Amino acid sequence: MISLTAPAASPYPALRSLRDPAPSPTSRDETPRVALPSLSEMRDAQKAQKKAMAARKVQAVRERMDALKLMVRIDQKSALKMTAELAKELKSAVTDYVEAGGRNVTDGDMAMIRKQASEARDAAETAADGVPVEPEGAQADAVDAEARRAQQAYAVAAEVARGQDHRADRLEAVESAAVGDRGFFDQVKLALGQLKKAREDIKADWAHTRKPGQKDWEASDQAMAELERAIDFAPTGAPEPLSSGASVKA
């Protein structure tokens, strides 16, 4: 299962209400308007769909590994040909995933992303705790200097809290995207390891009656090398989260 989900909601409903005020009530006669997706949301949906299709390709390869193991015992020539085919399918999946913005997140990347997300959420919580009580009548004109100072203090603190909350949300979305990307590449690497094991088993059984020839090995070698290059040259670092909160599952 490879998932890329939006981060959990902030535990500070009061702060959320500052950032996302409730919509004003509409009259009974007013026709509800249907919000159309923005251009960025449409791009996000396309990326999420492409990542999901790539993940399904990898899953399909993983599901054929039992057949490959059986083929290694029965027909080594066909088994080696199958390793080349599966390697090409995995390379195609990696290419599609990277084109959709996916990254091969390293251990160091993951640790840094998690650290930044945790620190940002702590800062957001501290900022939320520092917001003073909203003065009564904050929407009306201040009647004296003390009321104006109270309103200004509230406005400044609330704006800082909103900024910290947005930053924490963003970094948590980056962390969520990194978890999804890493899950994808983990599955690809597991499949690569299984293909290598099948090739080793073929080489070890040198007396098999259906041994592959030199050209068969060259085709498999090339497909495996191209797959490994696709993995090695995939971009690393923090991924770009999907702003629409789309999810990828396989």
CSV table of C-alpha atoms in Angstrom, one decimal:
chain,number,residue,atom,x,y,z
A,1,MET,CA,0.0,0.0,0.0
A,2,ILE,CA,1.4,3.3,-1.1
A,3,SER,CA,-0.4,6.3,0.2
A,4,LEU,CA,0.0,10.0,0.0
A,5,THR,CA,-2.4,11.8,2.2
A,6,ALA,CA,-3.0,15.3,3.5
A,7,PRO,CA,-1.8,16.0,7.0
A,8,ALA,CA,-4.2,15.8,10.0
A,9,ALA,CA,-6.1,18.9,10.9
A,10,SER,CA,-4.7,21.2,13.5
A,11,PRO,CA,-5.8,20.6,17.1
A,12,TYR,CA,-6.5,24.3,17.6
A,13,PRO,CA,-10.1,25.0,16.3
A,14,ALA,CA,-9.9,28.6,17.6
A,15,LEU,CA,-6.9,29.2,15.4
A,16,ARG,CA,-8.6,27.5,12.5
A,17,SER,CA,-11.5,29.8,12.9
A,18,LEU,CA,-9.1,32.8,12.6
A,19,ARG,CA,-7.6,31.5,9.4
A,20,ASP,CA,-10.8,30.1,7.9
A,21,PRO,CA,-13.8,32.3,9.0
A,22,ALA,CA,-17.2,30.7,8.7
A,23,PRO,CA,-19.1,31.7,5.5
A,24,SER,CA,-21.8,34.3,5.9
A,25,PRO,CA,-25.3,33.0,5.7
A,26,THR,CA,-27.1,33.2,2.4
A,27,SER,CA,-30.7,34.0,1.7
A,28,ARG,CA,-33.1,31.2,0.9
A,29,ASP,CA,-33.6,32.4,-2.6
A,30,GLU,CA,-29.9,32.4,-3.4
A,31,THR,CA,-28.8,29.6,-5.7
A,32,PRO,CA,-25.9,27.7,-4.3
A,33,ARG,CA,-22.7,28.0,-6.4
A,34,VAL,CA,-20.6,25.0,-7.3
A,35,ALA,CA,-16.9,25.7,-6.8
A,36,LEU,CA,-14.8,24.7,-9.9
A,37,PRO,CA,-11.4,23.2,-9.3
A,38,SER,CA,-8.5,25.6,-9.7
A,39,LEU,CA,-5.7,25.0,-12.2
A,40,SER,CA,-3.3,23.9,-9.4
A,41,GLU,CA,-5.9,21.4,-8.2
A,42,MET,CA,-6.3,20.0,-11.6
A,43,ARG,CA,-2.6,19.6,-11.9
A,44,ASP,CA,-2.5,18.0,-8.5
A,45,ALA,CA,-5.2,15.5,-9.6
A,46,GLN,CA,-3.2,14.6,-12.8
A,47,LYS,CA,0.0,14.1,-10.8
A,48,ALA,CA,-1.8,11.9,-8.2
A,49,GLN,CA,-3.4,9.8,-11.0
A,50,LYS,CA,-0.1,9.3,-12.7
A,51,LYS,CA,1.6,8.3,-9.4
A,52,ALA,CA,-1.3,5.9,-8.7
A,53,MET,CA,-0.9,4.3,-12.1
A,54,ALA,CA,2.9,4.0,-11.6
A,55,ALA,CA,2.3,2.4,-8.2
A,56,ARG,CA,-0.1,-0.1,-9.8
A,57,LYS,CA,2.6,-1.0,-12.3
A,58,VAL,CA,5.0,-1.9,-9.5
A,59,GLN,CA,2.3,-3.9,-7.7
A,60,ALA,CA,1.6,-5.9,-10.9
A,61,VAL,CA,5.3,-6.7,-11.2
A,62,ARG,CA,5.4,-7.8,-7.6
A,63,GLU,CA,2.4,-10.1,-8.1
A,64,ARG,CA,4.3,-11.9,-11.0
A,65,MET,CA,7.3,-12.9,-8.9
A,66,ASP,CA,5.8,-16.2,-7.9
A,67,ALA,CA,5.4,-17.1,-11.6
A,68,LEU,CA,9.0,-16.0,-12.2
A,69,LYS,CA,10.3,-18.3,-9.4
A,70,LEU,CA,8.4,-21.2,-11.0
A,71,MET,CA,9.7,-20.4,-14.4
A,72,VAL,CA,13.3,-20.4,-13.1
A,73,ARG,CA,12.8,-24.1,-12.2
A,74,ILE,CA,11.0,-25.1,-15.4
A,75,ASP,CA,12.4,-23.0,-18.2
A,76,GLN,CA,15.4,-20.8,-17.5
A,77,LYS,CA,15.5,-19.2,-21.0
A,78,SER,CA,11.9,-18.0,-20.6
A,79,ALA,CA,12.6,-16.9,-17.0
A,80,LEU,CA,15.6,-14.8,-18.0
A,81,LYS,CA,13.5,-13.2,-20.7
A,82,MET,CA,10.8,-12.5,-18.1
A,83,THR,CA,13.3,-10.7,-15.8
A,84,ALA,CA,14.1,-8.3,-18.7
A,85,GLU,CA,10.4,-7.7,-19.3
A,86,LEU,CA,9.7,-7.0,-15.6
A,87,ALA,CA,12.7,-4.7,-15.3
A,88,LYS,CA,11.5,-2.7,-18.2
A,89,GLU,CA,8.0,-2.4,-16.6
A,90,LEU,CA,9.6,-1.2,-13.3
A,91,LYS,CA,11.7,1.4,-15.2
A,92,SER,CA,8.6,2.7,-16.9
A,93,ALA,CA,6.9,3.0,-13.5
A,94,VAL,CA,9.8,4.9,-12.0
A,95,THR,CA,10.0,7.3,-15.0
A,96,ASP,CA,6.2,8.0,-14.7
A,97,TYR,CA,6.4,8.5,-11.0
A,98,VAL,CA,9.3,10.9,-11.3
A,99,GLU,CA,7.6,12.9,-14.0
A,100,ALA,CA,4.7,13.3,-11.7
A,101,GLY,CA,7.0,14.9,-9.1
A,102,GLY,CA,8.0,11.8,-7.1
A,103,ARG,CA,11.4,11.7,-5.4
A,104,ASN,CA,13.6,8.9,-4.1
A,105,VAL,CA,13.7,10.2,-0.5
A,106,THR,CA,16.9,9.2,1.4
A,107,ASP,CA,17.2,8.4,5.1
A,108,GLY,CA,18.8,11.8,5.6
A,109,ASP,CA,16.1,13.6,3.7
A,110,MET,CA,13.4,11.8,5.7
A,111,ALA,CA,15.0,12.7,9.0
A,112,MET,CA,15.4,16.4,8.1
A,113,ILE,CA,11.8,16.6,6.8
A,114,ARG,CA,10.4,15.1,10.0
A,115,LYS,CA,12.5,17.3,12.2
A,116,GLN,CA,11.4,20.5,10.4
A,117,ALA,CA,7.7,19.4,10.5
A,118,SER,CA,7.9,18.7,14.2
A,119,GLU,CA,9.6,22.0,15.0
A,120,ALA,CA,7.1,23.9,12.8
A,121,ARG,CA,4.2,22.4,14.6
A,122,ASP,CA,5.7,23.1,18.0
A,123,ALA,CA,6.2,26.7,16.9
A,124,ALA,CA,2.6,26.9,15.7
A,125,GLU,CA,1.3,25.6,19.1
A,126,THR,CA,3.4,28.2,20.9
A,127,ALA,CA,2.2,31.0,18.7
A,128,ALA,CA,-1.4,29.8,19.2
A,129,ASP,CA,-1.0,29.8,23.0
A,130,GLY,CA,0.4,33.4,22.8
A,131,VAL,CA,-2.7,34.8,21.1
A,132,PRO,CA,-4.5,37.0,23.7
A,133,VAL,CA,-8.2,36.9,24.2
A,134,GLU,CA,-10.0,38.8,21.4
A,135,PRO,CA,-11.3,42.1,22.8
A,136,GLU,CA,-15.1,42.4,22.8
A,137,GLY,CA,-16.4,44.5,20.0
A,138,ALA,CA,-13.3,43.9,17.9
A,139,GLN,CA,-15.3,44.4,14.8
A,140,ALA,CA,-16.4,47.9,15.9
A,141,ASP,CA,-14.4,51.1,16.0
A,142,ALA,CA,-12.1,51.4,19.0
A,143,VAL,CA,-13.5,54.0,21.5
A,144,ASP,CA,-10.3,54.7,23.3
A,145,ALA,CA,-6.6,54.2,23.2
A,146,GLU,CA,-6.6,51.2,25.5
A,147,ALA,CA,-9.2,49.4,23.3
A,148,ARG,CA,-7.2,50.2,20.2
A,149,ARG,CA,-4.0,48.8,21.7
A,150,ALA,CA,-5.8,45.6,22.8
A,151,GLN,CA,-7.2,45.2,19.2
A,152,GLN,CA,-3.8,45.8,17.7
A,153,ALA,CA,-2.1,43.3,20.0
A,154,TYR,CA,-4.7,40.7,19.2
A,155,ALA,CA,-4.4,41.3,15.5
A,156,VAL,CA,-0.6,41.1,15.5
A,157,ALA,CA,-0.5,37.9,17.6
A,158,ALA,CA,-3.3,36.3,15.5
A,159,GLU,CA,-1.5,37.0,12.3
A,160,VAL,CA,1.8,35.5,13.6
A,161,ALA,CA,-0.2,32.4,14.7
A,162,ARG,CA,-1.8,32.1,11.3
A,163,GLY,CA,1.6,32.3,9.6
A,164,GLN,CA,3.1,29.6,11.9
A,165,ASP,CA,0.1,27.4,11.4
A,166,HIS,CA,0.3,27.7,7.6
A,167,ARG,CA,4.0,26.8,7.7
A,168,ALA,CA,3.4,23.8,10.0
A,169,ASP,CA,0.6,22.6,7.6
A,170,ARG,CA,2.9,23.0,4.7
A,171,LEU,CA,5.8,21.0,6.3
A,172,GLU,CA,3.5,18.3,7.4
A,173,ALA,CA,2.2,18.0,3.9
A,174,VAL,CA,5.8,17.7,2.7
A,175,GLU,CA,6.4,14.9,5.3
A,176,SER,CA,3.2,13.1,4.1
A,177,ALA,CA,4.4,13.3,0.5
A,178,ALA,CA,7.8,12.1,1.4
A,179,VAL,CA,6.3,9.0,3.2
A,180,GLY,CA,4.3,8.2,0.0
A,181,ASP,CA,7.3,8.7,-2.3
A,182,ARG,CA,9.6,6.6,-0.1
A,183,GLY,CA,7.0,3.8,0.0
A,184,PHE,CA,6.9,3.7,-3.8
A,185,PHE,CA,10.7,3.4,-4.2
A,186,ASP,CA,10.8,0.9,-1.4
A,187,GLN,CA,8.5,-1.3,-3.4
A,188,VAL,CA,10.6,-0.8,-6.6
A,189,LYS,CA,13.8,-1.8,-4.8
A,190,LEU,CA,12.2,-4.9,-3.3
A,191,ALA,CA,11.1,-5.9,-6.8
A,192,LEU,CA,14.6,-5.2,-8.1
A,193,GLY,CA,16.1,-7.4,-5.4
A,194,GLN,CA,13.7,-10.3,-6.4
A,195,LEU,CA,14.8,-10.0,-10.1
A,196,LYS,CA,18.4,-10.1,-9.0
A,197,LYS,CA,17.7,-13.2,-7.0
A,198,ALA,CA,16.0,-14.9,-9.9
A,199,ARG,CA,19.1,-14.2,-12.1
A,200,GLU,CA,21.4,-15.6,-9.5
A,201,ASP,CA,19.3,-18.8,-9.3
A,202,ILE,CA,19.5,-19.2,-13.1
A,203,LYS,CA,23.3,-18.8,-13.1
A,204,ALA,CA,23.7,-21.3,-10.2
A,205,ASP,CA,21.8,-24.1,-12.0
A,206,TRP,CA,24.4,-24.4,-14.8
A,207,ALA,CA,23.2,-28.0,-15.8
A,208,HIS,CA,19.6,-27.0,-16.6
A,209,THR,CA,18.3,-28.3,-19.9
A,210,ARG,CA,16.7,-24.9,-20.9
A,211,LYS,CA,19.7,-22.6,-20.2
A,212,PRO,CA,19.6,-19.1,-21.7
A,213,GLY,CA,22.2,-18.1,-24.3
A,214,GLN,CA,24.5,-15.1,-24.4
A,215,LYS,CA,22.0,-12.9,-26.2
A,216,ASP,CA,19.4,-13.7,-23.5
A,217,TRP,CA,21.8,-12.5,-20.8
A,218,GLU,CA,22.7,-9.4,-22.7
A,219,ALA,CA,19.1,-8.4,-23.0
A,220,SER,CA,18.4,-9.0,-19.3
A,221,ASP,CA,21.7,-7.2,-18.3
A,222,GLN,CA,20.7,-4.1,-20.3
A,223,ALA,CA,17.2,-4.0,-18.9
A,224,MET,CA,18.5,-4.4,-15.3
A,225,ALA,CA,21.1,-1.7,-15.8
A,226,GLU,CA,18.6,0.7,-17.2
A,227,LEU,CA,16.3,0.1,-14.2
A,228,GLU,CA,19.1,0.7,-11.7
A,229,ARG,CA,20.1,3.9,-13.5
A,230,ALA,CA,16.5,5.1,-13.3
A,231,ILE,CA,16.5,4.5,-9.6
A,232,ASP,CA,19.9,6.0,-9.0
A,233,PHE,CA,19.2,9.2,-11.0
A,234,ALA,CA,15.8,9.8,-9.6
A,235,PRO,CA,15.8,13.1,-7.8
A,236,THR,CA,16.1,13.1,-4.0
A,237,GLY,CA,15.3,15.7,-1.3
A,238,ALA,CA,12.0,17.0,-0.1
A,239,PRO,CA,9.0,16.4,-2.4
A,240,GLU,CA,6.5,19.0,-3.5
A,241,PRO,CA,3.2,18.2,-1.7
A,242,LEU,CA,-0.1,18.1,-3.5
A,243,SER,CA,-1.9,21.4,-2.6
A,244,SER,CA,-5.3,19.8,-3.2
A,245,GLY,CA,-4.8,17.1,-0.7
A,246,ALA,CA,-5.1,14.3,-3.3
A,247,SER,CA,-4.1,10.8,-2.3
A,248,VAL,CA,-2.3,8.0,-4.0
A,249,LYS,CA,-3.1,4.4,-3.2
A,250,ALA,CA,-1.9,1.2,-4.8
